[in-house]
Short mmCIF file of C-alpha atoms and ligand atoms in Angstrom, two decimals:
data_model
loop_
_atom_site.label_atom_id
_atom_site.label_comp_id
_atom_site.label_asym_id
_atom_site.label_seq_id
_atom_site.Cartn_x
_atom_site.Cartn_y
_atom_site.Cartn_z
CA MET A 3 60.01 27.22 63.21
CA ARG A 4 59.48 28.92 60.10
CA ALA A 5 56.63 31.10 58.49
CA ARG A 6 55.92 29.73 55.88
CA ILE A 7 52.47 30.77 53.20
CA ALA A 8 49.59 29.17 54.03
CA GLY A 9 47.21 30.69 51.89
CA THR A 10 47.37 34.13 49.57
CA GLY A 11 44.78 36.62 47.81
CA SER A 12 44.28 39.25 46.65
CA CYS A 13 41.75 42.29 44.47
CA LEU A 14 42.08 44.64 42.04
CA PRO A 15 39.17 47.30 41.47
CA LYS A 16 36.90 46.85 38.44
CA LEU A 17 37.60 49.74 36.53
CA ARG A 18 40.99 49.41 34.08
CA VAL A 19 41.52 51.87 32.63
CA THR A 20 44.35 50.87 30.04
CA ASN A 21 47.39 53.39 28.37
CA ASP A 22 44.62 54.04 25.00
CA ASP A 23 42.15 54.89 28.30
CA LEU A 24 44.90 56.98 29.46
CA GLY A 25 45.99 58.60 26.34
CA ARG A 26 42.35 60.48 25.65
CA VAL A 27 43.06 62.22 28.59
CA MET A 28 46.00 63.29 28.49
CA ASP A 29 48.98 64.13 26.11
CA THR A 30 50.90 60.17 26.38
CA SER A 31 50.83 56.58 24.82
CA ASP A 32 49.96 52.95 24.67
CA GLU A 33 53.85 53.35 22.66
CA TRP A 34 55.78 55.10 24.95
CA ILE A 35 54.33 53.91 28.23
CA ARG A 36 54.27 50.47 27.15
CA SER A 37 58.21 50.65 25.04
CA ARG A 38 59.61 52.36 28.17
CA THR A 39 57.67 50.16 31.28
CA GLY A 40 55.92 47.36 29.54
CA ILE A 41 52.57 48.35 30.83
CA GLY A 42 49.55 47.87 29.61
CA ALA A 43 46.62 48.56 32.40
CA ARG A 44 46.23 49.41 34.93
CA HIS A 45 43.20 49.12 37.38
CA LEU A 46 41.62 52.40 38.92
CA ALA A 47 39.70 52.77 42.77
CA VAL A 48 35.83 54.04 42.67
CA GLU A 49 33.60 52.59 45.20
CA GLU A 50 37.01 50.14 46.12
CA THR A 51 38.69 51.26 49.12
CA THR A 52 42.01 50.24 50.89
CA THR A 53 40.35 48.01 53.98
CA SER A 54 37.42 46.54 50.97
CA MET A 55 39.92 45.45 49.38
CA SER A 56 42.29 44.01 52.11
CA VAL A 57 39.54 42.57 53.31
CA SER A 58 38.80 40.39 49.50
CA ALA A 59 42.52 39.24 49.59
CA ALA A 60 42.60 37.95 53.52
CA ARG A 61 39.23 36.22 52.48
CA LYS A 62 40.56 34.27 50.01
CA ALA A 63 43.98 33.69 51.63
CA MET A 64 41.57 32.54 55.08
CA GLU A 65 40.03 30.22 52.36
CA GLU A 66 42.97 28.70 50.91
CA ALA A 67 44.82 28.38 54.40
CA GLY A 68 41.93 26.77 55.99
CA ILE A 69 41.97 30.18 59.21
CA GLN A 70 39.05 31.44 60.94
CA PRO A 71 39.06 35.11 61.57
CA GLU A 72 39.17 34.08 66.16
CA GLU A 73 42.23 31.93 64.97
CA LEU A 74 44.24 34.67 63.39
CA GLU A 75 46.68 36.41 66.57
CA LEU A 76 48.53 38.94 64.66
CA ILE A 77 47.36 41.38 61.36
CA ILE A 78 50.44 43.80 59.85
CA GLY A 79 49.20 46.04 57.02
CA ALA A 80 51.79 46.78 54.75
CA THR A 81 50.71 50.77 53.39
CA VAL A 82 50.89 53.58 52.57
CA SER A 83 47.61 54.41 51.31
CA ALA A 84 45.87 53.63 54.19
CA ASP A 85 42.34 54.55 53.77
CA HIS A 86 42.28 57.40 57.15
CA VAL A 87 45.51 58.39 59.40
CA VAL A 88 43.58 57.13 62.79
CA PRO A 89 42.87 53.68 62.58
CA PRO A 90 45.18 51.64 60.37
CA LEU A 91 44.49 49.84 57.92
CA SER A 92 45.41 46.17 59.56
CA CYS A 93 42.13 47.93 62.28
CA GLU A 94 40.32 47.56 59.94
CA VAL A 95 40.65 44.69 58.43
CA GLN A 96 40.42 43.46 61.77
CA ARG A 97 37.18 44.85 62.48
CA GLU A 98 35.34 43.79 58.61
CA LEU A 99 36.73 40.54 59.54
CA GLY A 100 35.82 40.04 63.06
CA ALA A 101 39.12 38.61 64.32
CA VAL A 102 38.71 39.96 67.73
CA HIS A 103 42.02 37.72 69.24
CA ALA A 104 44.35 39.72 66.29
CA ALA A 105 46.88 42.54 67.21
CA ALA A 106 46.81 45.25 64.11
CA TYR A 107 49.51 47.31 63.18
CA ASP A 108 50.62 48.87 59.64
CA LEU A 109 54.63 49.07 58.70
CA CYS A 110 55.21 51.75 55.93
CA ALA A 111 57.88 50.58 53.86
CA ALA A 112 56.36 51.46 50.32
CA CYS A 113 56.58 49.34 47.74
CA SER A 114 58.96 46.59 49.62
CA GLY A 115 56.03 46.99 52.45
CA PHE A 116 54.87 42.75 51.86
CA VAL A 117 58.43 41.37 52.12
CA PHE A 118 59.51 43.90 54.86
CA ALA A 119 56.32 42.07 56.75
CA LEU A 120 56.83 39.08 56.00
CA ASN A 121 60.12 39.48 57.40
CA THR A 122 58.45 40.31 60.37
CA ALA A 123 56.09 37.82 60.09
CA GLN A 124 58.93 35.54 60.16
CA ALA A 125 61.25 37.36 63.52
CA TYR A 126 57.62 37.01 65.63
CA ILE A 127 57.50 32.98 64.90
CA ARG A 128 61.03 31.76 65.29
CA SER A 129 60.59 34.16 68.74
CA GLY A 130 57.81 31.65 69.52
CA MET A 131 55.63 35.13 69.91
CA TYR A 132 52.22 34.14 67.45
CA ARG A 133 52.19 31.49 65.48
CA LYS A 134 49.58 32.60 62.89
CA ILE A 135 50.29 35.97 60.99
CA LEU A 136 48.23 37.56 57.77
CA ILE A 137 50.07 39.89 55.81
CA ILE A 138 48.55 42.23 53.58
CA GLY A 139 49.98 44.86 51.10
CA ALA A 140 47.86 47.14 49.93
CA GLU A 141 46.94 50.49 48.12
CA THR A 142 45.25 52.71 46.60
CA LEU A 143 48.06 55.29 44.61
CA SER A 144 45.36 56.85 42.45
CA LYS A 145 44.64 58.87 45.74
CA LEU A 146 48.23 60.31 46.06
CA MET A 147 49.24 60.72 42.51
CA ASP A 148 48.92 63.55 40.69
CA TRP A 149 46.86 63.41 37.63
CA GLN A 150 48.56 66.24 35.78
CA ASP A 151 51.72 64.61 36.06
CA ARG A 152 51.84 62.18 33.24
CA SER A 153 55.68 60.79 34.42
CA THR A 154 53.91 59.59 37.25
CA CYS A 155 49.96 59.20 37.65
CA VAL A 156 50.52 56.26 34.43
CA LEU A 157 53.03 53.79 36.09
CA PHE A 158 50.59 53.41 39.22
CA GLY A 159 47.78 51.27 40.17
CA ASP A 160 45.24 50.13 42.93
CA GLY A 161 45.27 46.38 44.86
CA ALA A 162 45.53 44.14 47.75
CA GLY A 163 47.44 40.63 48.07
CA ALA A 164 47.61 38.91 51.45
CA ALA A 165 49.10 36.18 52.75
CA VAL A 166 47.98 33.63 55.80
CA VAL A 167 51.68 33.24 57.60
CA CYS A 168 51.71 29.66 59.99
CA ALA A 169 54.46 28.17 62.31
CA ASP A 170 56.30 25.08 60.88
CA ALA A 171 57.74 22.54 60.44
CA ASP A 172 59.44 22.18 57.37
CA GLY A 173 59.15 24.56 55.39
CA GLY A 174 58.53 28.30 54.74
CA VAL A 175 61.18 31.41 54.76
CA LEU A 176 64.87 30.27 54.63
CA ALA A 177 66.06 34.02 54.66
CA GLY A 178 65.46 36.68 55.21
CA VAL A 179 67.11 40.47 54.11
CA GLN A 180 66.13 44.04 53.93
CA GLY A 181 67.64 47.19 54.09
CA SER A 182 67.19 51.39 53.77
CA ASP A 183 68.62 54.53 52.35
CA GLY A 184 67.08 57.58 53.81
CA ALA A 185 69.53 59.98 52.64
CA LYS A 186 68.21 59.22 48.70
CA GLY A 187 64.94 59.04 49.92
CA MET A 188 63.23 62.27 47.74
CA VAL A 189 63.98 60.69 44.89
CA LEU A 190 60.64 58.65 45.33
CA ALA A 191 58.32 60.61 47.84
CA CYS A 192 55.10 61.96 48.86
CA ALA A 193 54.87 63.98 51.42
CA GLY A 194 52.44 64.61 54.46
CA ARG A 195 49.97 66.79 55.67
CA PRO A 196 50.61 69.57 55.74
CA VAL A 197 50.84 72.18 58.74
CA ASN A 198 48.25 74.38 59.17
CA HIS A 199 47.30 75.19 62.96
CA PRO A 200 46.26 79.11 62.78
CA PHE A 201 49.91 80.31 63.60
CA ALA A 202 51.42 79.25 60.62
CA SER A 203 52.59 81.70 58.23
CA HIS A 204 52.88 79.07 55.26
CA ALA A 205 50.05 78.21 52.57
CA ALA A 206 48.52 74.56 52.39
CA ASP A 207 48.59 73.21 49.73
CA LEU A 208 47.85 68.97 49.44
CA GLN A 209 51.32 66.82 47.73
CA TYR A 210 51.93 64.20 45.77
CA VAL A 211 53.43 61.23 44.18
CA GLN A 212 57.25 62.82 42.52
CA MET A 213 59.74 61.02 41.07
CA ASN A 214 63.42 60.89 39.44
CA GLY A 215 62.72 58.07 37.87
CA GLN A 216 66.56 57.70 36.22
CA GLU A 217 67.72 57.68 39.90
CA VAL A 218 64.78 55.41 41.00
CA TYR A 219 66.01 53.26 37.95
CA LYS A 220 69.55 53.10 38.75
CA PHE A 221 68.78 51.78 42.44
CA ALA A 222 66.42 49.27 41.17
CA VAL A 223 68.71 48.12 39.31
CA ARG A 224 72.38 47.78 41.57
CA THR A 225 69.58 47.39 44.63
CA VAL A 226 67.59 43.81 43.81
CA PRO A 227 69.95 42.16 42.99
CA MET A 228 72.57 42.68 45.28
CA CYS A 229 69.99 42.04 48.12
CA ILE A 230 68.76 38.41 46.18
CA ASP A 231 72.19 37.29 46.45
CA GLN A 232 72.68 38.43 49.91
CA ALA A 233 69.22 36.72 50.69
CA LEU A 234 69.94 33.46 48.26
CA LEU A 235 73.92 33.39 50.37
CA LYS A 236 72.06 33.56 53.44
CA ALA A 237 69.52 30.36 52.69
CA GLY A 238 72.00 28.26 51.28
CA ILE A 239 70.53 28.62 48.10
CA GLN A 240 71.79 28.95 44.36
CA PRO A 241 69.91 31.16 42.25
CA GLU A 242 70.24 28.10 39.69
CA GLN A 243 67.70 26.50 42.63
CA VAL A 244 65.38 28.85 42.28
CA LYS A 245 61.62 28.02 41.12
CA LEU A 246 60.18 31.97 41.24
CA PHE A 247 61.65 34.90 41.27
CA LEU A 248 58.78 37.46 42.07
CA LEU A 249 60.14 40.96 42.33
CA HIS A 250 58.19 43.56 43.07
CA GLN A 251 56.46 45.48 39.78
CA ALA A 252 57.34 48.41 38.62
CA ASN A 253 59.04 48.28 35.13
CA LEU A 254 59.62 44.91 32.82
CA ARG A 255 63.11 46.62 31.86
CA ILE A 256 64.66 46.84 35.84
CA ILE A 257 62.98 43.18 35.78
CA GLU A 258 64.88 41.89 32.52
CA ALA A 259 68.23 43.68 33.60
CA VAL A 260 67.83 41.48 37.32
CA ALA A 261 67.78 38.26 35.08
CA LYS A 262 70.26 39.55 33.21
CA ARG A 263 72.45 40.10 36.56
CA LEU A 264 71.29 37.28 38.08
CA LYS A 265 72.14 34.86 35.01
CA GLN A 266 68.59 33.34 34.98
CA PRO A 267 66.12 33.63 32.00
CA MET A 268 63.46 35.75 32.64
CA GLU A 269 60.78 32.36 31.79
CA LYS A 270 61.34 32.94 36.15
CA PHE A 271 60.04 36.06 36.32
CA PRO A 272 56.17 36.21 36.03
CA VAL A 273 54.76 39.26 35.32
CA CYS A 274 51.19 41.67 36.24
CA LEU A 275 52.19 44.87 35.93
CA GLU A 276 50.51 44.55 31.63
CA GLU A 277 47.21 43.81 33.46
CA CYS A 278 47.87 46.36 37.37
CA GLY A 279 50.90 48.31 36.66
CA ASN A 280 53.58 49.01 39.88
CA VAL A 281 50.57 48.62 42.35
CA SER A 282 53.59 48.84 46.04
CA ALA A 283 53.05 47.30 48.15
CA ALA A 284 50.33 45.21 46.70
CA SER A 285 52.59 44.25 43.37
CA VAL A 286 54.54 41.40 45.23
CA PRO A 287 51.80 39.36 47.18
CA ILE A 288 49.49 40.18 43.72
CA LEU A 289 51.72 38.32 41.86
CA LEU A 290 52.32 35.53 44.38
CA ASP A 291 48.59 35.43 44.60
CA ARG A 292 48.33 35.07 40.73
CA VAL A 293 51.12 32.05 40.13
CA ASN A 294 50.17 30.11 43.32
CA ARG A 295 45.88 29.58 41.98
CA ASP A 296 47.60 29.12 38.33
CA GLY A 297 48.72 25.88 39.60
CA MET A 298 52.67 27.47 39.00
CA LEU A 299 54.08 26.45 42.97
CA LYS A 300 54.47 22.51 44.14
CA ARG A 301 54.88 21.77 47.91
CA GLY A 302 58.89 22.47 48.85
CA ASP A 303 59.11 24.69 45.27
CA CYS A 304 61.97 27.80 46.70
CA ILE A 305 60.92 30.67 45.85
CA VAL A 306 62.66 34.40 46.42
CA LEU A 307 59.87 37.61 46.89
CA ALA A 308 61.86 40.64 46.21
CA GLY A 309 60.48 44.45 46.41
CA PHE A 310 62.06 48.16 46.91
CA GLY A 311 61.03 51.72 46.29
CA ALA A 312 60.43 54.72 48.14
CA GLY A 313 62.70 55.34 51.09
CA LEU A 314 64.79 54.16 49.54
CA THR A 315 63.89 50.81 50.22
CA TRP A 316 64.48 47.36 49.89
CA GLY A 317 63.83 43.29 50.67
CA ALA A 318 64.18 39.19 49.56
CA VAL A 319 62.95 36.27 51.23
CA VAL A 320 63.81 33.07 50.13
CA LEU A 321 61.71 30.39 51.11
CA THR A 322 60.10 27.15 50.73
CA TRP A 323 56.00 26.22 49.47
N1 COA B 424 53.84 60.32 28.10
C1 COA B 424 54.27 60.49 27.17
N2 COA B 424 55.73 61.48 27.28
C2 COA B 424 56.89 61.59 28.47
C3 COA B 424 56.14 60.31 29.57
C4 COA B 424 54.27 60.14 29.13
N3 COA B 424 53.62 59.87 30.16
N4 COA B 424 55.89 61.05 31.06
C5 COA B 424 56.59 60.92 30.03
N5 COA B 424 56.85 61.99 28.57
C6 COA B 424 57.92 62.28 28.64
C7 COA B 424 58.90 63.51 29.68
O1 COA B 424 57.98 64.90 28.84
C8 COA B 424 60.18 64.03 27.89
O2 COA B 424 59.82 64.57 27.81
P1 COA B 424 61.07 65.81 27.04
O3 COA B 424 62.42 65.06 26.71
O4 COA B 424 60.27 65.71 25.80
O5 COA B 424 60.98 66.30 28.35
C9 COA B 424 60.16 62.86 28.03
O6 COA B 424 58.96 61.78 27.30
C10 COA B 424 61.28 61.37 29.43
O7 COA B 424 61.40 60.37 27.93
P2 COA B 424 62.83 58.76 29.44
O8 COA B 424 63.81 59.84 29.40
O9 COA B 424 63.01 58.23 27.44
O10 COA B 424 62.29 58.74 30.15
P3 COA B 424 62.87 57.72 30.80
O11 COA B 424 63.44 56.79 29.71
O12 COA B 424 63.78 57.74 31.86
O13 COA B 424 61.78 57.33 31.25
C11 COA B 424 60.48 55.88 33.85
C12 COA B 424 60.70 57.30 31.95
C13 COA B 424 59.37 56.98 34.98
C14 COA B 424 59.41 55.39 32.58
C15 COA B 424 61.61 55.45 33.65
O14 COA B 424 63.01 56.24 34.77
C16 COA B 424 61.48 54.28 35.29
O15 COA B 424 60.78 53.66 35.34
N6 COA B 424 61.97 54.72 36.09
C17 COA B 424 62.12 53.78 37.14
C18 COA B 424 60.37 54.31 38.37
C19 COA B 424 59.89 53.01 39.01
O16 COA B 424 60.22 52.03 38.84
N7 COA B 424 59.59 53.86 39.76
C20 COA B 424 58.96 52.95 40.57
C21 COA B 424 59.77 52.14 41.36
S1 COA B 424 58.57 51.61 42.81
#
């Protein structure tokens, strides 16, 4: 048995903030952001929460898959920006859906989170432990941004994507790889809550996302083609056989560099970062849902999903639709 994606869904917050909107509240411009990243807008949560966006995305994925909440056996939430430290996002989604028979937990692999969740689902399904799994990538990154730091806050957005993954005898995940390099973790970091008990002497400041953009860029253009090559080799698939490469949506220049390294045309690399910015774990499932709902995927098509980001972490999955 393999893990086959049986349905997808996504949700973006209502508020759409363009680069020009940002230029009115901070020292930046559409020209600077667009020319370096390809990002034109992002959606930011106001009323929405990581949970509410996840539930909306999950309902759409379950509807397409024809799965009732009670049938779900596992929910994996991939996020770095759950609404609570506990309960986990996945448990909040379980409550809202009424998925009473599911186990639920979150995994934290930043922008690689959805790809790690899909690899995890594949492992469970191959082992026979579960047959029907909901995986979610969801973020409210705007909470973690320092809105005084124009070098980071313009890059990220909020949103959620989900997929129902079912055991299938023909089709589904052919191969997956994933990796991490904790030694380089501080090039993209966000501190957790500081110690603040009465016996601690240091001050307790709130911390936000900090990034060495050029180091992250170099890491991405080196690692993403490498892990896609590894996954394709493991699957016995040539790049030419792949219909679409759905990459984490951080930066158009990174995607172009990966396409060049893989010697594949940019038409095979759809993007949604122009509209959504970088939504971390939600980027890949939002893009997947868009290409699915745009009718770009037919049963049997071979696609590659790839994520990379904080940790550092990276991963790729080769699958047939
Ligand atoms: N608007 C205007 N100017 C800005 C700005 C903004 N939003 N943010 C930074 N700047 C300024 C800086 O102050 C700096 O000015 P200085 O040269 O006078 O000191 C200058 O722009 C830096 O520009 P540049 O050297 O061209 O930056 P860059 O080419 O490294 O591009 C990134 C910056 C972040 C776009 C690029 O490094 C990148 O995309 N890296 C990858 C990041 C990423 O993908 N992260 C997520 C991974 S999951």
